[in-house]
């Protein structure tokens, strides 16, 4: 795992986490729901948004193999069938108003296995989400070619005139009924708005009138791909021809390795409404020239032209030195649509060289930096709290609603907390309004440690504030907790006095600090005090209420101090 993590980092990717389906489900929905899920180890890898060629296992493995110099980058070939034998896709002028562009290709004699098939579908889904902008720019359809006969027609018709059996459904529906059918579908309902208010819907037919698909919503069931499919017809329709070409290139370059003749693609002739024709996929290779000194200067290294060419070749950009070594000729393969400018080539050279291998140098500009006063104060206080025998904890700034409200005996509306609109897990629903729950959870996780436990944290809390431009405000709080067989109120009180002593705030009412008896839902009645300083209330200290202790799964009494340190900056 560590070696793979290292390899990903060198290749410019990040191995986000090593997990399993079971772990993911139990994190998001709880242990109960996770029963029976698989324990197979999953790698979650963060791929940069520009590298569409790494979005499936095939491309990622190929990229890493080339990077490790185990294989050479394959050469993708298009096979143009003899006159009159190839497939044709005819675009009618009705499509101009709604989805004017279409491109297509055929993968011949491909062999699918369960894993390859899943990867094939998964890649389409990932492309739909990013480069296709949730199918608004491009929609991909893949069909079993042996179930249909060309030439194919891409046209647009009134919803009532389109009738077919959608993928995985048991009966035929008209296009309007299909829209109603998928209005409640968690996956497809997000795409309906793309065409539902248009007078005509786009649709692709074969020569016998069989519907292949109604892009961007759903494919027909008739042309469904299975593990036994040998010939795949791929069509991409869209509003952006460049993106459609890129998507088609990515799909065919990734999966042509499973064809009988690996890395070959059969072309399809697309006929435009004006009678012009074009052969797709383009699978265009192009060459760019870059000066070695340009790369060296931008990255801050001094490599020879031949070693730079070697670095670029490892990044799937086949390169060689030309003209007495003052140029590097780089061949851009059809998988690398992200190479637009010379700086993209420079970036790949830097990744292959290794960011960690670039020498650090002092910048030429001379500036004097200063620490933010609030951070400086927090740093100084940290040292003094540690010297007082307390251990620093760092907890998450997000927590669940229960942590800051129910468990502390408060109502969530009274906390003024900032909520996350669509929380990924139950643990991260709101921004914390107090540091106490974080420290209590830290103690709960460290119950095996010898007593007493003395912890502190100096961090920001967040509360709503309509007067600010962002609608919320941060406050830097100091929170300390003492957990032992007896509450130890005097220890926490002593810590408050020590903090005030180092802040040079005297214990009096005029210009110092005082404490007054108070009540707090999280505190034991009669054992809570409010701290006043600089003419304002800055926080509370006291013994934690037994109910709160039980709710955080603790068994011993504890006392706590939490104050806002901003007035002392």
mmCIF file with all atom_site columns, C-alpha atoms in Angstrom, residues 117 142-144 147 167-169 212 219-226 229:
data_model
loop_
_atom_site.group_PDB
_atom_site.id
_atom_site.type_symbol
_atom_site.label_atom_id
_atom_site.label_alt_id
_atom_site.label_comp_id
_atom_site.label_asym_id
_atom_site.label_entity_id
_atom_site.label_seq_id
_atom_site.pdbx_PDB_ins_code
_atom_site.Cartn_x
_atom_site.Cartn_y
_atom_site.Cartn_z
_atom_site.occupancy
_atom_site.B_iso_or_equiv
_atom_site.pdbx_formal_charge
_atom_site.auth_seq_id
_atom_site.auth_comp_id
_atom_site.auth_asym_id
_atom_site.auth_atom_id
_atom_site.pdbx_PDB_model_num
ATOM 1  C CA . UNK A 1 117 ? -17.773 -4.368 -18.677 1.00 0.00 ? 117 UNK A CA 1
ATOM 2  C CA . UNK A 1 142 ? -23.000 2.419  -26.465 1.00 0.00 ? 142 UNK A CA 1
ATOM 3  C CA . UNK A 1 143 ? -24.855 -0.291 -28.376 1.00 0.00 ? 143 UNK A CA 1
ATOM 4  C CA . UNK A 1 144 ? -24.508 -3.931 -29.438 1.00 0.00 ? 144 UNK A CA 1
ATOM 5  C CA . UNK A 1 147 ? -28.608 -6.260 -32.929 1.00 0.00 ? 147 UNK A CA 1
ATOM 6  C CA . UNK A 1 167 ? -33.116 0.245  -21.105 1.00 0.00 ? 167 UNK A CA 1
ATOM 7  C CA . UNK A 1 168 ? -34.060 -2.411 -18.524 1.00 0.00 ? 168 UNK A CA 1
ATOM 8  C CA . UNK A 1 169 ? -37.813 -1.733 -18.854 1.00 0.00 ? 169 UNK A CA 1
ATOM 9  C CA . UNK A 1 212 ? -30.856 3.120  -30.355 1.00 0.00 ? 212 UNK A CA 1
ATOM 10 C CA . UNK A 1 219 ? -30.673 4.090  -24.439 1.00 0.00 ? 219 UNK A CA 1
ATOM 11 C CA . UNK A 1 220 ? -33.105 1.624  -25.976 1.00 0.00 ? 220 UNK A CA 1
ATOM 12 C CA . UNK A 1 221 ? -33.300 -1.838 -24.439 1.00 0.00 ? 221 UNK A CA 1
ATOM 13 C CA . UNK A 1 222 ? -32.970 -3.493 -27.870 1.00 0.00 ? 222 UNK A CA 1
ATOM 14 C CA . UNK A 1 223 ? -29.302 -2.540 -28.309 1.00 0.00 ? 223 UNK A CA 1
ATOM 15 C CA . UNK A 1 224 ? -28.268 -3.270 -24.721 1.00 0.00 ? 224 UNK A CA 1
ATOM 16 C CA . UNK A 1 225 ? -24.652 -4.402 -24.257 1.00 0.00 ? 225 UNK A CA 1
ATOM 17 C CA . UNK A 1 226 ? -23.978 -7.668 -22.415 1.00 0.00 ? 226 UNK A CA 1
ATOM 18 C CA . UNK A 1 229 ? -21.358 -8.450 -27.032 1.00 0.00 ? 229 UNK A CA 1
#
